[in-house]
Coordinates of C-alpha atoms in Angstrom, one line a residue:
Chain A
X538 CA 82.4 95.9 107.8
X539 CA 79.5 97.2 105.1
X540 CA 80.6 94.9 101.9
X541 CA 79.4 95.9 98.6
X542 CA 79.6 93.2 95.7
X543 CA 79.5 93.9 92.2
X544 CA 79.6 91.3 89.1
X545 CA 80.5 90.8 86.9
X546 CA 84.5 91.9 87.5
X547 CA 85.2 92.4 83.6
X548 CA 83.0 92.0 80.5
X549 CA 84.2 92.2 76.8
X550 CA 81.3 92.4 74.6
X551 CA 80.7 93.8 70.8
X552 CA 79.2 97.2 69.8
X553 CA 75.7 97.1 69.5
X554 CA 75.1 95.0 72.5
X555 CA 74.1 95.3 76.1
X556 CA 75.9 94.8 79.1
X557 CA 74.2 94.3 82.6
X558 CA 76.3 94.8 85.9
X559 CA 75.3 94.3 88.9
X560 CA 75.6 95.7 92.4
X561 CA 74.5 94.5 95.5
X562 CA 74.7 95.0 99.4
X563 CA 75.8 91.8 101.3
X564 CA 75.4 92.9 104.6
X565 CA 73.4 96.0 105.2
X566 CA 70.5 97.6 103.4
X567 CA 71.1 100.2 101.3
X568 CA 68.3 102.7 101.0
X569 CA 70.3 104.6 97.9
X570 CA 73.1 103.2 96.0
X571 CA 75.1 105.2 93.2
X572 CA 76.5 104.6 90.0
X573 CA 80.2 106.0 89.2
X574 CA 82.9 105.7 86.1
X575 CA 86.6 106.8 86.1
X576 CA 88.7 107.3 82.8
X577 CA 91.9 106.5 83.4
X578 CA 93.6 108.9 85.9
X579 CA 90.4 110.7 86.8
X580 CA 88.3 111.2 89.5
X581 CA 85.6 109.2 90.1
X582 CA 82.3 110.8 88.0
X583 CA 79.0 110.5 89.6
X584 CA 76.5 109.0 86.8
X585 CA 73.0 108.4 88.8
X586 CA 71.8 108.1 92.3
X587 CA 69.2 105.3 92.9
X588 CA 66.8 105.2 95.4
X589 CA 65.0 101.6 96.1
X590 CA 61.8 101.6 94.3
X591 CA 62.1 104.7 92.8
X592 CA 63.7 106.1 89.6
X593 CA 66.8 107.0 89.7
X594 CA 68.4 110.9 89.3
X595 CA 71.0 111.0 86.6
X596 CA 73.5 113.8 86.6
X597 CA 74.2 116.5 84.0
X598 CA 75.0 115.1 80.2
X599 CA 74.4 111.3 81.4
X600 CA 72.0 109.6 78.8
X601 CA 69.3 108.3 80.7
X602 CA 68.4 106.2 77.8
X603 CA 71.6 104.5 77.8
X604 CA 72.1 103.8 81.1
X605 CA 69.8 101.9 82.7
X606 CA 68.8 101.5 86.0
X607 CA 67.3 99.7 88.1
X608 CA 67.1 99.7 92.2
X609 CA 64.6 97.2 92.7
X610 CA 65.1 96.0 95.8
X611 CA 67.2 97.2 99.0
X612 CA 70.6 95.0 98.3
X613 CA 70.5 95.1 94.9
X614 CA 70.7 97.8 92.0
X615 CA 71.4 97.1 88.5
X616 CA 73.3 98.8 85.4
X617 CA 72.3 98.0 82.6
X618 CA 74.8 99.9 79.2
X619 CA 72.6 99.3 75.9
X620 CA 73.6 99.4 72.4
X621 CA 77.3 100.0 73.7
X622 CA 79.9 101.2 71.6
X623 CA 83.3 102.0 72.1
X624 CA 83.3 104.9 73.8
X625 CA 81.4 103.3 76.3
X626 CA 84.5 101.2 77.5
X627 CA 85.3 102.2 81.0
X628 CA 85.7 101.3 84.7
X629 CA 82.5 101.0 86.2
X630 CA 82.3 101.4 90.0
X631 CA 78.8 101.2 92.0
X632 CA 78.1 102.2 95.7
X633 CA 75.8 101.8 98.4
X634 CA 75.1 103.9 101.3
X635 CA 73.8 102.4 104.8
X636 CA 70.8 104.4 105.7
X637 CA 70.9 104.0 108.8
X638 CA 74.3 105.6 109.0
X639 CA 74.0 110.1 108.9
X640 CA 77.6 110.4 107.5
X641 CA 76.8 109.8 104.2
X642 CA 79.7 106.9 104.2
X643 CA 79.3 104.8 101.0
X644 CA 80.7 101.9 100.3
X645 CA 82.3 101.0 96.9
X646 CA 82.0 97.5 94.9
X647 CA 84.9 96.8 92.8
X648 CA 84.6 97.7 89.9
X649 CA 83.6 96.6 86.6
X650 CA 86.2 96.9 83.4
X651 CA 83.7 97.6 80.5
X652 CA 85.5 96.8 77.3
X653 CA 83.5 97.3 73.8
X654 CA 85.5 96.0 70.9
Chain B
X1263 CA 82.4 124.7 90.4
X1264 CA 85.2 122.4 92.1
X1265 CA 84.0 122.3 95.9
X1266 CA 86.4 119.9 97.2
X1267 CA 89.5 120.3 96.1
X1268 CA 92.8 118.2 96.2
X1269 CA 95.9 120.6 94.7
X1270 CA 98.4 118.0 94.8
X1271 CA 98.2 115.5 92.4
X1272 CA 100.7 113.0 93.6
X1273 CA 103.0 113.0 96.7
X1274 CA 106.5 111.1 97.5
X1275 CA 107.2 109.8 101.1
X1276 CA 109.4 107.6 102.6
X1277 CA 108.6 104.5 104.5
X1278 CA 108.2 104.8 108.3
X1279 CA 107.5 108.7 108.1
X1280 CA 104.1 110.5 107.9
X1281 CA 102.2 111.2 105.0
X1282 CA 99.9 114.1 105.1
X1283 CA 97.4 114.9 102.4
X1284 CA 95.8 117.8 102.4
X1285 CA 92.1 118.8 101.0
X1286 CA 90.5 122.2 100.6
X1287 CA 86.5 123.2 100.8
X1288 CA 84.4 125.7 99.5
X1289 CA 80.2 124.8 100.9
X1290 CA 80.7 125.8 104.3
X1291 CA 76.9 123.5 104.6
X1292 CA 79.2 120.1 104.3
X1293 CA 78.5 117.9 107.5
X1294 CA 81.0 115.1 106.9
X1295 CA 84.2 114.7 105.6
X1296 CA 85.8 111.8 104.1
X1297 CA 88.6 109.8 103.2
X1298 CA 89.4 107.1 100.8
X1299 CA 92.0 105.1 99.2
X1300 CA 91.8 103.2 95.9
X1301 CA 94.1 101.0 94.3
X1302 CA 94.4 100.9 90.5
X1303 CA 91.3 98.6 88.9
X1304 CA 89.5 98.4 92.4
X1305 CA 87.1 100.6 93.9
X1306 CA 87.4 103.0 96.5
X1307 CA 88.1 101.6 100.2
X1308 CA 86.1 104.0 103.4
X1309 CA 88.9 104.5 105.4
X1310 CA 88.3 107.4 108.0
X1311 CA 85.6 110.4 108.5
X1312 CA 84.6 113.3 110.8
X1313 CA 82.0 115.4 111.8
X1314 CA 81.9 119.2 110.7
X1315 CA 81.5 119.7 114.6
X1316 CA 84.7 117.9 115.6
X1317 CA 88.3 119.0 115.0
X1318 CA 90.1 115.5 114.8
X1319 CA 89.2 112.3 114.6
X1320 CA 92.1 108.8 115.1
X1321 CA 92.1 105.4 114.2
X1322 CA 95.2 103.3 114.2
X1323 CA 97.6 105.0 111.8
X1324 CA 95.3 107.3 110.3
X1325 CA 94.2 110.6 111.8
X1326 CA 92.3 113.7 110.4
X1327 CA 92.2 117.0 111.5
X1328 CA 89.7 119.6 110.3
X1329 CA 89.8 123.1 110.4
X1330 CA 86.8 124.8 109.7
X1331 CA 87.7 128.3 109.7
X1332 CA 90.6 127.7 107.2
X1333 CA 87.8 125.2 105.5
X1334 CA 90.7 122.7 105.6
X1335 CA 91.1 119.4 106.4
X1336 CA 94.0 116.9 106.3
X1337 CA 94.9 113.0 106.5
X1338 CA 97.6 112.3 108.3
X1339 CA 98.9 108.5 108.4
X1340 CA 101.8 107.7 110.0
X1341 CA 104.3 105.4 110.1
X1342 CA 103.8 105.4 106.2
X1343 CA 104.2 101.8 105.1
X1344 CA 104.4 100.3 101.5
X1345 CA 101.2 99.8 101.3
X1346 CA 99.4 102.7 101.7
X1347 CA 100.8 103.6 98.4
X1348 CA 97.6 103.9 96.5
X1349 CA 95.4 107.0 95.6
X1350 CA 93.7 109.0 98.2
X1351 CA 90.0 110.5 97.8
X1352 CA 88.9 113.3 100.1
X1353 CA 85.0 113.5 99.7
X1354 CA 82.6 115.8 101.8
X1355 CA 78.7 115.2 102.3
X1356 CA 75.6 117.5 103.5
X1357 CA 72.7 115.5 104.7
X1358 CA 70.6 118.0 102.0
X1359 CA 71.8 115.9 99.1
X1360 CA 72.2 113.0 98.3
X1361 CA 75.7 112.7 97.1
X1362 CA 79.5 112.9 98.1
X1363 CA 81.1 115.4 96.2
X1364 CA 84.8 114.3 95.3
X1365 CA 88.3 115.8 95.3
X1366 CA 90.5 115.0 92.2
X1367 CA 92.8 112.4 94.3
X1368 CA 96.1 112.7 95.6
X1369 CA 98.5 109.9 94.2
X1370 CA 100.7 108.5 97.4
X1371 CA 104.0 106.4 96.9
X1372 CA 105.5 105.5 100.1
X1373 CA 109.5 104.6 98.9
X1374 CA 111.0 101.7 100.6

């Protein structure tokens, strides 16, 4: 089945810094790939769509300046939180979707626990 | 504007009967439907879909059943086992965006 990696698992880092995750597609290529965070008991919230080689689409009140990213090639996408603070702790979940496949079916990574002390 | 909508927040069933969890539509334009289930610190796990133009689609223990009409659909799994205890994520997708739009989740405990 489609596999979707994403590392690192769990990153503590101090305010002011940044914090790269990354997200990749081990066995399919994924033409978009998504960007997600849940608060605790929440639904999933959709942050940015990324299409390979192309910017990506950030949704409503998502700091485009904060979160970077980058889709630079078709197995890989990358998150990157900068100058984090606090607030910015959270569960950090990307996704990938097969384009060859018309259902829309993505297919999560993991997660990533964000903690910033 | 919640499209897809999940109005049970948790649901209770015991082990070896079916568990049904329901999930209610507004854009009559979706083309697919899915389901997920996500445990706690993990991300979501693709477990079944269907096609707006079909009425039910099966695999293993897992079956869902779409009503268009009624803009309805529902996952049925059964025999409920331990588990499947996890939260359930109904999602819908139109090939015009880009996106899955998500229901809130349903939280299932299957009781031994």
């Amino acid at each position: 089945g489609a596999v979707v990696s994403q590392h690192p698992s769990r990153v503590i880092c101090k305010s002011g810094t940044s914090v790269k995750i990354e997200c990749r597609s081990l066995d399919f290529q994924a033409t978009t790939m998504f960007w997600y965070r849940q608060f605790p008991k929440q639904s999933l919230m959709l942050m940015a769509t990324s299409n390979e080689g192309s910017k990506a689409t950030y949704e409503q009140g998502v700091e485009k300046d904060k979160f970077l990213i980058n889709h630079a090639s078709l197995t890989l996408s990358t998150l990157t939180v900068t100058s984090a603070h606090p607030e910015d702790s959270s569960f950090y979940i990307c996704s990938a979707r097969d384009g060859l496949v018309g259902s829309g079916t993505q297919y999560f990574g993991p997660g990533t626990r964000l903690t910033v002390l | 504007d919640q499209q897809v909508k999940q109005n049970s927040p948790s649901l209770s069933v015991q082990e070896g009967r079916i568990s049904i969890l329901n999930c209610d539509y507004t854009n009559s334009m979706f083309d697919y439907f899915l389901w997920y289930k996500k445990y706690p610190a993990e991300g979501p796990t693709f477990l079944i879909s269907i096609s707006s133009i079909k009425d039910k689609n099966e695999d293993g223990r897992f079956t869902v059943f779409l009503n268009k009409s009624a803009k309805h659909l529902s996952l049925h799994i059964v025999p409920s086992q331990p588990g499947d205890s996890a939260v359930y994520f109904c999602a819908a997708y139109f090939q015009g965006a880009q996106k899955l739009v998500f229901g809130q989740g349903t939280r299932l405990t299957i009781n031994p």
